PDB file of C-alpha atoms in Angstrom:
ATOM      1  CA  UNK T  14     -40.542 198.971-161.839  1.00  0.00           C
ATOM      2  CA  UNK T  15     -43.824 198.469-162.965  1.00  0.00           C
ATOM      3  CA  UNK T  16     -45.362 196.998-166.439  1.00  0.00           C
ATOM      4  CA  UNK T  17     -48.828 197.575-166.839  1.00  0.00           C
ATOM      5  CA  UNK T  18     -50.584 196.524-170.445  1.00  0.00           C
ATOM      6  CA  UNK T  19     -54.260 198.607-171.362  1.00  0.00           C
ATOM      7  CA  UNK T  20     -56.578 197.464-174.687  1.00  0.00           C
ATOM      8  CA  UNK T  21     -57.212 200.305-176.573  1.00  0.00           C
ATOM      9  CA  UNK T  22     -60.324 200.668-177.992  1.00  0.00           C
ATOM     10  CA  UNK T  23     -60.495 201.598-181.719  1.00  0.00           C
ATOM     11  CA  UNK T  24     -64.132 202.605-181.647  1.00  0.00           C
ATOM     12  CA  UNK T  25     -63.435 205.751-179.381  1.00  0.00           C
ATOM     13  CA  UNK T  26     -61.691 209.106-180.357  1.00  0.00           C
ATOM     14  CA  UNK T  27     -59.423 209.157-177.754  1.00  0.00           C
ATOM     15  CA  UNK T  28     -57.696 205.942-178.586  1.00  0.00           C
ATOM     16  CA  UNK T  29     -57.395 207.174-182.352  1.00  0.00           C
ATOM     17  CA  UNK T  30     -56.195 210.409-180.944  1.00  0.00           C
ATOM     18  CA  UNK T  31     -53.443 208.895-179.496  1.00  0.00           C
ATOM     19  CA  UNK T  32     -52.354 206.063-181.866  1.00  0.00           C
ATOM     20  CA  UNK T  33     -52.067 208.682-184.124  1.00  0.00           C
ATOM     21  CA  UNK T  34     -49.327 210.948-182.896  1.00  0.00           C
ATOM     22  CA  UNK T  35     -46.686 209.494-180.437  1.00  0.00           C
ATOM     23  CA  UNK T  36     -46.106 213.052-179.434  1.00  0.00           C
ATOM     24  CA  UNK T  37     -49.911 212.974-177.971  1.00  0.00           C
ATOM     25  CA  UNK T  38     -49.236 209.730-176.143  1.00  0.00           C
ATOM     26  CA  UNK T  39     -46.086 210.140-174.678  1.00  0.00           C
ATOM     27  CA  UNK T  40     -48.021 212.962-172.949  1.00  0.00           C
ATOM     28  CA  UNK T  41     -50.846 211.275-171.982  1.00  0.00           C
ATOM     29  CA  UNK T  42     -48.473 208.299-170.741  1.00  0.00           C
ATOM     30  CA  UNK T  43     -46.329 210.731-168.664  1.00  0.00           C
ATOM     31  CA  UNK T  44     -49.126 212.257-166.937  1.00  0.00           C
ATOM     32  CA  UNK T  45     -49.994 208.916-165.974  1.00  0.00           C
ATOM     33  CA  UNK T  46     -46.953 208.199-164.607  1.00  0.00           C
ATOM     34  CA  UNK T  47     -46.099 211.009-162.710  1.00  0.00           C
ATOM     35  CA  UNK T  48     -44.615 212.165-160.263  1.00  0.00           C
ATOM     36  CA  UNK T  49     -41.700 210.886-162.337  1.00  0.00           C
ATOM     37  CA  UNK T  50     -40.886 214.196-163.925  1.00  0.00           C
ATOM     38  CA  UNK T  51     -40.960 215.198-167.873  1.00  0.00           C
ATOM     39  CA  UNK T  52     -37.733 213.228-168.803  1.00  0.00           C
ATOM     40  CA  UNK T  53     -39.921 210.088-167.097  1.00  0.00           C
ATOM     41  CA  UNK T  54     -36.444 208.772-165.104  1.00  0.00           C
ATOM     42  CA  UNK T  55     -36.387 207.941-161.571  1.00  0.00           C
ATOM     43  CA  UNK T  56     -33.930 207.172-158.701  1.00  0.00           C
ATOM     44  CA  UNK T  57     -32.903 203.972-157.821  1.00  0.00           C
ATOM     45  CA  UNK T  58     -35.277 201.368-156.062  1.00  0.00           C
ATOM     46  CA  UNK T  59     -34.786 198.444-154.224  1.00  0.00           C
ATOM     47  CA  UNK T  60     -31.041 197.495-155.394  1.00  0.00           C
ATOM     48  CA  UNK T  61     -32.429 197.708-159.344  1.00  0.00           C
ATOM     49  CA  UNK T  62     -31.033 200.272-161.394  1.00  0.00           C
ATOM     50  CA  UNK T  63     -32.717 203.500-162.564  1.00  0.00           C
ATOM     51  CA  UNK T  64     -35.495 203.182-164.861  1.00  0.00           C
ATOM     52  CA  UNK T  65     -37.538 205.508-166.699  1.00  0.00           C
ATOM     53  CA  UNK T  66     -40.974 205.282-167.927  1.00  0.00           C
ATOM     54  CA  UNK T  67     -41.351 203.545-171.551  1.00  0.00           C
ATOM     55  CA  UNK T  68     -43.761 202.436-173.846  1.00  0.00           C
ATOM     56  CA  UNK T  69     -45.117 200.735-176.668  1.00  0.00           C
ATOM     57  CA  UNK T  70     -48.194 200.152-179.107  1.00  0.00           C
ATOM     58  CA  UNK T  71     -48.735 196.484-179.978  1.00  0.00           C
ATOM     59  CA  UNK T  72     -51.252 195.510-182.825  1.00  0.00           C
ATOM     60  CA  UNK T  73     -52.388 192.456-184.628  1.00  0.00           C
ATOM     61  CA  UNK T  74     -55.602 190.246-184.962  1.00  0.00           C
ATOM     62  CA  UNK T  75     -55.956 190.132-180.908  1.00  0.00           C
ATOM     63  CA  UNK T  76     -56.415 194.061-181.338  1.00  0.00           C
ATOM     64  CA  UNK T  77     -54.524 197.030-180.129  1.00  0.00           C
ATOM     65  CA  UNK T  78     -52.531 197.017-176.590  1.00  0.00           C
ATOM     66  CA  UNK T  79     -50.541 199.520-175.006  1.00  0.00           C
ATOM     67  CA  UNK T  80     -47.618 198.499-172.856  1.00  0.00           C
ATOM     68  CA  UNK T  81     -46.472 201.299-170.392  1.00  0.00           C
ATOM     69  CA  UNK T  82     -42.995 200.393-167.824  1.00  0.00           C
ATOM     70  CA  UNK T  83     -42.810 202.796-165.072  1.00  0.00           C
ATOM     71  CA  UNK T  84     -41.171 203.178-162.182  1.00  0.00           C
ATOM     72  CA  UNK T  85     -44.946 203.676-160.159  1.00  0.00           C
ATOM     73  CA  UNK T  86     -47.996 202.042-161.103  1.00  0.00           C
ATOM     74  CA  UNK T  87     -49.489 204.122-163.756  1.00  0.00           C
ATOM     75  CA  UNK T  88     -52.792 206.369-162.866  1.00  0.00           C
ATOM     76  CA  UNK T  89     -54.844 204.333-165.547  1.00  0.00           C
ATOM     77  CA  UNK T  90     -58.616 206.786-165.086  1.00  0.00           C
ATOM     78  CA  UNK T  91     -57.957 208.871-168.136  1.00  0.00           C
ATOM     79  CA  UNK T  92     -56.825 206.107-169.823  1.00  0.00           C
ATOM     80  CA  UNK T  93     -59.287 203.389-169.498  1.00  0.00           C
ATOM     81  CA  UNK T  94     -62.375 206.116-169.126  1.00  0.00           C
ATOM     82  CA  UNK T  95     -61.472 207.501-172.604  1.00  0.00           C
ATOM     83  CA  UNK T  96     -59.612 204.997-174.449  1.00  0.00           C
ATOM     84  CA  UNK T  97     -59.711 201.517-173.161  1.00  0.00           C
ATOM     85  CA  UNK T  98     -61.902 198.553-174.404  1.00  0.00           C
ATOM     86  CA  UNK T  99     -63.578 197.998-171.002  1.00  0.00           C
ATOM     87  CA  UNK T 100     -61.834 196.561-167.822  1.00  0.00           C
ATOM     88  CA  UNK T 101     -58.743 195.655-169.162  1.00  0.00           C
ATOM     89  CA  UNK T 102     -55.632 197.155-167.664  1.00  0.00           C
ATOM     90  CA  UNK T 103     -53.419 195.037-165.578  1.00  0.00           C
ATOM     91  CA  UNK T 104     -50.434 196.621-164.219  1.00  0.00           C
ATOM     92  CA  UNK T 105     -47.445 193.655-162.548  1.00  0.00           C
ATOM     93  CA  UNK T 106     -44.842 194.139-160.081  1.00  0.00           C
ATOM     94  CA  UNK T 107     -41.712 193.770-162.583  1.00  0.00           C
ATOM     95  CA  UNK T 108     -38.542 193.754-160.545  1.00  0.00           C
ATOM     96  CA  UNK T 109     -40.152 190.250-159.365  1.00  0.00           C
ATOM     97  CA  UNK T 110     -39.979 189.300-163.448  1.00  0.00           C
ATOM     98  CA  UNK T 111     -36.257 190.547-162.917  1.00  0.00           C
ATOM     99  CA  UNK T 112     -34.923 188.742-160.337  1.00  0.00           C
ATOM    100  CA  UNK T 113     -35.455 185.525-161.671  1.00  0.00           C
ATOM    101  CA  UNK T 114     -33.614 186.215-164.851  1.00  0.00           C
ATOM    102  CA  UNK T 115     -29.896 184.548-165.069  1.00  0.00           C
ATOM    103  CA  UNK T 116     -27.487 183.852-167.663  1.00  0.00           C
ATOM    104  CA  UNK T 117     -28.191 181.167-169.966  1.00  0.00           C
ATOM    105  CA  UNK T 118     -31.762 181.545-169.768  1.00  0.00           C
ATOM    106  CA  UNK T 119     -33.740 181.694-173.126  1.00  0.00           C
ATOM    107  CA  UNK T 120     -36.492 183.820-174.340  1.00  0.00           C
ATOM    108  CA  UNK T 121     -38.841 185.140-176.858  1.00  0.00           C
ATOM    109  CA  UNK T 122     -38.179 188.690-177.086  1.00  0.00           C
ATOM    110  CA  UNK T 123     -40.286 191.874-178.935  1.00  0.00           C
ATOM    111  CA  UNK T 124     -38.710 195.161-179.329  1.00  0.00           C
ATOM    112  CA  UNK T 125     -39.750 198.167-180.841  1.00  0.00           C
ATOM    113  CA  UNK T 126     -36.727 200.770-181.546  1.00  0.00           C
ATOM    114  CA  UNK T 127     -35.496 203.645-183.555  1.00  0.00           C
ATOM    115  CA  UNK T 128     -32.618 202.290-185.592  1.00  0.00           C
ATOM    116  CA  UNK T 129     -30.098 205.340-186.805  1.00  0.00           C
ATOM    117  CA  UNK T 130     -26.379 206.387-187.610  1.00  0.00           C
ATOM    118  CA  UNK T 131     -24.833 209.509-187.515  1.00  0.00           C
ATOM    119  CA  UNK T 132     -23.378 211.433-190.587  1.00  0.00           C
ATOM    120  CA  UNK T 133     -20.438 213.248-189.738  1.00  0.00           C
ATOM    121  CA  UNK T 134     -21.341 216.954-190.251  1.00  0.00           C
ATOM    122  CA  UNK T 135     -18.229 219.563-191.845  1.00  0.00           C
ATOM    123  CA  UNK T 136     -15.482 220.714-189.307  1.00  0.00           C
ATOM    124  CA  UNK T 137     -17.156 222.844-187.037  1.00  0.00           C
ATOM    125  CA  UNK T 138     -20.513 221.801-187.414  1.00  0.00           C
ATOM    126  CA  UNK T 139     -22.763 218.823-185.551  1.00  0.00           C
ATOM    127  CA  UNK T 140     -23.178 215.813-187.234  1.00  0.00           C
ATOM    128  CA  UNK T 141     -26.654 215.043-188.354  1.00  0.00           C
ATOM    129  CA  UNK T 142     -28.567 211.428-186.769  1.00  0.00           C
ATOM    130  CA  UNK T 143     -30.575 209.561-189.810  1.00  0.00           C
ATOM    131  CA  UNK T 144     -33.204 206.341-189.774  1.00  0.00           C
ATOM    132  CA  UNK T 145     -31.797 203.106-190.627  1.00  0.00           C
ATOM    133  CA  UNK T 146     -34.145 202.659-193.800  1.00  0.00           C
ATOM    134  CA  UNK T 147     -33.294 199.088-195.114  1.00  0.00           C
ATOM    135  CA  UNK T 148     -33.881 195.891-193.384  1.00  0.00           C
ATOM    136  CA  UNK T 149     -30.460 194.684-193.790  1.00  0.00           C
ATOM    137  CA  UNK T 150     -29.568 197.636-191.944  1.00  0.00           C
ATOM    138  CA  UNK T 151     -31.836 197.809-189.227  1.00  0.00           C
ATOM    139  CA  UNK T 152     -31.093 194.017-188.203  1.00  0.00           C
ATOM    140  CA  UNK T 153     -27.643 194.833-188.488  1.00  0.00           C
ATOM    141  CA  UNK T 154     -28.260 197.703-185.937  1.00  0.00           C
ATOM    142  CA  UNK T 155     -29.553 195.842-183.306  1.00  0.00           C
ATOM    143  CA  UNK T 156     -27.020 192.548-183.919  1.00  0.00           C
ATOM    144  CA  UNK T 157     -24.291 195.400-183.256  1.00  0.00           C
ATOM    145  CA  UNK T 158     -26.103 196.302-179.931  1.00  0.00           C
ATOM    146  CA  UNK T 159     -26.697 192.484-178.047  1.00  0.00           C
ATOM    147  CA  UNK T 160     -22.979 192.044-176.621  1.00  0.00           C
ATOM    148  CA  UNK T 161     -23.249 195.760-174.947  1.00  0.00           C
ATOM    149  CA  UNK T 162     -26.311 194.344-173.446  1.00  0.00           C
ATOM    150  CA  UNK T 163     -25.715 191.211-172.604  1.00  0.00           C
ATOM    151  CA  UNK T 164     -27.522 188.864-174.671  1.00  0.00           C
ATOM    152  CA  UNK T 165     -26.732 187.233-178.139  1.00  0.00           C
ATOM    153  CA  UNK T 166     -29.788 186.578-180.716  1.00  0.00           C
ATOM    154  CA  UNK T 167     -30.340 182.570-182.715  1.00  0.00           C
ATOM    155  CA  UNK T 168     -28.992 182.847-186.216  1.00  0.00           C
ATOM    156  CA  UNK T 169     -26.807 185.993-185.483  1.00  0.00           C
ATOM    157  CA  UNK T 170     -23.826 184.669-186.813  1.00  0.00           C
ATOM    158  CA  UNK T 171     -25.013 184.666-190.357  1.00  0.00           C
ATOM    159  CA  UNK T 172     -26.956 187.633-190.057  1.00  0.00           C
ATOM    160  CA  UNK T 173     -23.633 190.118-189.116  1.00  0.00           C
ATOM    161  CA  UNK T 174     -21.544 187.515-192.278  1.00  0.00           C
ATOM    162  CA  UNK T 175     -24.496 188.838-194.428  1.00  0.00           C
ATOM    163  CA  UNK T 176     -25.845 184.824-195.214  1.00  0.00           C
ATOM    164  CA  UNK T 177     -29.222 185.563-194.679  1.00  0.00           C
ATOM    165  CA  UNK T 178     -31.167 188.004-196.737  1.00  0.00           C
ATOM    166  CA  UNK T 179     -34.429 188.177-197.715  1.00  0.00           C
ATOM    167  CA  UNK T 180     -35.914 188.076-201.072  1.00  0.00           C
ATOM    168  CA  UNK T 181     -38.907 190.117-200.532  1.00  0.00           C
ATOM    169  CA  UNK T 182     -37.232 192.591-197.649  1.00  0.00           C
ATOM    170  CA  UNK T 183     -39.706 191.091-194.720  1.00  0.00           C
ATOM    171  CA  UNK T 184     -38.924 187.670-193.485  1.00  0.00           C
ATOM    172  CA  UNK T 185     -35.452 186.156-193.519  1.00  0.00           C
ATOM    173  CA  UNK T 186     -33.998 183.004-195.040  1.00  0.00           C
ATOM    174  CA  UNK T 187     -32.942 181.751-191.876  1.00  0.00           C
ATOM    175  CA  UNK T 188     -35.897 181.237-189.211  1.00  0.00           C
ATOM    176  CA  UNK T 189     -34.150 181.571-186.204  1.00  0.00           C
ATOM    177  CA  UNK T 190     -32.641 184.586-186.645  1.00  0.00           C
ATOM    178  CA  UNK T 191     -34.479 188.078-185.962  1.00  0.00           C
ATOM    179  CA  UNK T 192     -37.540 189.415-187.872  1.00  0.00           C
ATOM    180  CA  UNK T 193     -38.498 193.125-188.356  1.00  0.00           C
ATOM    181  CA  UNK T 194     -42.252 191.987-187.929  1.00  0.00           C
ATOM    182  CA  UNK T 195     -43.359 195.822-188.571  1.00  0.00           C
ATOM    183  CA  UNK T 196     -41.707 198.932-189.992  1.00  0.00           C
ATOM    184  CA  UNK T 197     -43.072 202.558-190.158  1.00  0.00           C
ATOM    185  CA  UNK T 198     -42.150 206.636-189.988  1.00  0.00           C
ATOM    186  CA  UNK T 199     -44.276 208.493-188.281  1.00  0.00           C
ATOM    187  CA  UNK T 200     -44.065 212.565-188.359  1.00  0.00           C
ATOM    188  CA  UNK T 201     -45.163 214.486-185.862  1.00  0.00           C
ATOM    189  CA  UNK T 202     -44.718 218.206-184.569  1.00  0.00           C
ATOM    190  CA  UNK T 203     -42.722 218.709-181.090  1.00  0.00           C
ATOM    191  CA  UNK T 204     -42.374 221.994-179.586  1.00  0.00           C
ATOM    192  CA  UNK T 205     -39.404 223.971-178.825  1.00  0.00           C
ATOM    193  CA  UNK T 206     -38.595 224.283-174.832  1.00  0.00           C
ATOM    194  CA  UNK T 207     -38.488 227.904-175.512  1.00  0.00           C
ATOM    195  CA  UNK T 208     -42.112 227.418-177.506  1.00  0.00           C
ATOM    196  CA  UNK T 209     -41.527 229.332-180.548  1.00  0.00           C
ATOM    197  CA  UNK T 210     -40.790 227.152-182.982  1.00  0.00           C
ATOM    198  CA  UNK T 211     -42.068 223.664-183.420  1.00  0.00           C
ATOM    199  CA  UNK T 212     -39.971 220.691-185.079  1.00  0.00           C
ATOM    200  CA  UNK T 213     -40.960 218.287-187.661  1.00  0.00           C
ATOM    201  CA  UNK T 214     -39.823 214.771-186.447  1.00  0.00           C
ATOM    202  CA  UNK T 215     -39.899 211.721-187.779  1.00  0.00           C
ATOM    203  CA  UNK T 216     -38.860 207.965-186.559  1.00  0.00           C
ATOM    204  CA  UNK T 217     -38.506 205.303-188.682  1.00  0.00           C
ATOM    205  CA  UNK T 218     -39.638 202.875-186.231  1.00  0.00           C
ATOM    206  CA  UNK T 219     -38.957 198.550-186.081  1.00  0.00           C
ATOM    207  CA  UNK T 220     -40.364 196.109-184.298  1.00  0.00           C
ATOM    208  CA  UNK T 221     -38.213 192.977-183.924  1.00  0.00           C
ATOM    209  CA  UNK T 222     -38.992 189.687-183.116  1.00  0.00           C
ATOM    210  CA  UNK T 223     -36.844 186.079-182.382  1.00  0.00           C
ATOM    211  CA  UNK T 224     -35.451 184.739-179.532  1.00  0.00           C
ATOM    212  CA  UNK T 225     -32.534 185.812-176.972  1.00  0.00           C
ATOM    213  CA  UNK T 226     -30.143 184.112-174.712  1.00  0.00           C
ATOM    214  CA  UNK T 227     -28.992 186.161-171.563  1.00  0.00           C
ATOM    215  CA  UNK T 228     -25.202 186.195-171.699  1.00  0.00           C
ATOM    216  CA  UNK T 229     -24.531 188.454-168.900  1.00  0.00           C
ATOM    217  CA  UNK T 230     -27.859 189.645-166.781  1.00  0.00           C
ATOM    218  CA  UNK T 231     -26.591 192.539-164.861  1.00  0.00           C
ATOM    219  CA  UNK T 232     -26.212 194.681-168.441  1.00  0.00           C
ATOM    220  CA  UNK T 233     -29.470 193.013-169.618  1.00  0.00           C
ATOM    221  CA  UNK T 234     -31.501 193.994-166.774  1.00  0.00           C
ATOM    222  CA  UNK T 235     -30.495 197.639-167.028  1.00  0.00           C
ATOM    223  CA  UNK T 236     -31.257 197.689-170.993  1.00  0.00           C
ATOM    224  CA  UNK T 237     -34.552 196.233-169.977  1.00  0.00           C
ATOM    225  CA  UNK T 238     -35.469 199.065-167.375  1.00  0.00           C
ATOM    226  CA  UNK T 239     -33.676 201.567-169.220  1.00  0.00           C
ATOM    227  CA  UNK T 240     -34.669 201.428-173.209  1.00  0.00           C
ATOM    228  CA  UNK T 241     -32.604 200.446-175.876  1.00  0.00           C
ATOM    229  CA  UNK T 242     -31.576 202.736-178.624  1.00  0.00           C
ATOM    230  CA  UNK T 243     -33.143 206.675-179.093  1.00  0.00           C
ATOM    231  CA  UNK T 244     -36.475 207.903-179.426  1.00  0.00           C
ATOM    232  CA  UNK T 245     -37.601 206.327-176.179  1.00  0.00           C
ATOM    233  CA  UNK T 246     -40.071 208.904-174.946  1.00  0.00           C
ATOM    234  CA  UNK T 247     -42.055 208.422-178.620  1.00  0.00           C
ATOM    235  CA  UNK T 248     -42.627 204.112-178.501  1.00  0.00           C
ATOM    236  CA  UNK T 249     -39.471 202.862-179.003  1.00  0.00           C
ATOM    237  CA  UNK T 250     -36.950 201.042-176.593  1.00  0.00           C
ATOM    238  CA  UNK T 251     -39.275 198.742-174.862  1.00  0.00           C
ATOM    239  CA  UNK T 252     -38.284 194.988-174.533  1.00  0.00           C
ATOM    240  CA  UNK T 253     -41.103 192.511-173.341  1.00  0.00           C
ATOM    241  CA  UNK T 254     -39.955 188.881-173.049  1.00  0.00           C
ATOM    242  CA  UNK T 255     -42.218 185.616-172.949  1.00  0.00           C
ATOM    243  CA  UNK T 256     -41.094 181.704-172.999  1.00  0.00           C
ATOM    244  CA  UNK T 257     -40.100 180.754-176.117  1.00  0.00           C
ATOM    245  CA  UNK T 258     -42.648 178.308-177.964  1.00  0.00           C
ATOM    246  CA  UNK T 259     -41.610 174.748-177.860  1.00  0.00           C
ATOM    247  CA  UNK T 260     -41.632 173.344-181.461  1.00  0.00           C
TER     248      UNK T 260
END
């Protein structure tokens, strides 16, 4: 596995082109990435588990960064010729980053997902998949998630007793625990494999923040490679770690 970060550049078409439908991007990111195939998965490499190619748009007052984990090192021409801010891409050799990761260790964590639950449909019929829409709810959806995956979050106990809320829906009570830093729903069009029909789509899409400990590795590692929750071909699934800042 691979994790390669690109600054956009807000100035050219191309870059707006693409921040503004993750449809566009997730095709522009898989062409870069190929040959890896349309679903963007891949086979097993050097003992780590089967990845598949994910993504995610940063932003903030340091500007706009695209973070792309592949399987290959990305083919970056399009990208950077069209749509980066100058010599700026930097791909890494990741399953190095994984290796050294063991229980017990600590980090700062971002992840952008797709929070939903199902609605049972009538007998007979497919139940329908809806966005999380309150922030109660979408920290609850990921608290549900970390023992699956191997990792518990700071704070988490109060969070799942329903201790900590927030008074104006953005920033919890309690520090330590997890913070939805950025929320949105973006709609977009996606064809129909059979391409007569197209389908409106829209994610309502988180980014969390706070700080992890690894509880089990083996089923962390694979949610790292693999994406966490749905929606991962459209920006969301993608965990990046750092070191936690020292207070």
């Amino acid at each position: 596995m691979h994790l390669t970060k690109i600054e956009l550049d807000l100035h050219r078409r191309f870059a707006r082109k693409l921040l503004s439908s993750p449809q566009v991007m997730h095709a522009v990111v898989m062409k870069a990435c190929q040959p890896g195939g349309e679903s963007g998965q891949s086979d097993a490499t050097d003992g780590f588990p089967p990845g598949r190619v994910l993504w995610r748009v940063d932003s903030g007052s340091f500007g706009v960064s695209l973070y792309i984990l592949s399987p290959r090192p990305p083919e970056l021409i399009q990208l950077e010729s069209e749509a980066g801010l100058g010599d700026t891409a930097r791909t890494l050799d990741y399953e190095g980053f994984l290796d050294k990761l063991s229980n017990g260790q600590h980090w700062a964590f971002r992840l952008s997902a797709n929070p939903i639950h199902s609605v049972p449909g009538k007998p007979g019929t497919r139940g329908k998949r809806y966005g999380h829409v309150t922030v109660e709810h979408q920290r609850k959806w990921l608290l549900e998630r970390t023992g699956k995956y191997g990792f518990s979050i700071a704070g988490a106990d109060a969070e799942r007793d329903g201790k900590a809320e927030d008074s104006d829906g953005s920033s919890p009570l309690d520090a330590s625990s997890v913070l939805i830093v950025r929320r949105d729903r973006p709609v977009f069009y996606r064809n129909r494999r059979d391409g007569q029909r197209r389908d409106r789509v829209t994610i309502s899409r988180v980014v969390y923040e706070g700080v992890l400990r690894i509880d089990d590795a083996e089923p962390f590692k694979r949610m790292l490679v693999g994406g966490l929750g749905p929606s991962k071909a459209y920006g969301c699934g993608l965990m990046t770690l750092a070191r936690p800042k020292r207070s």
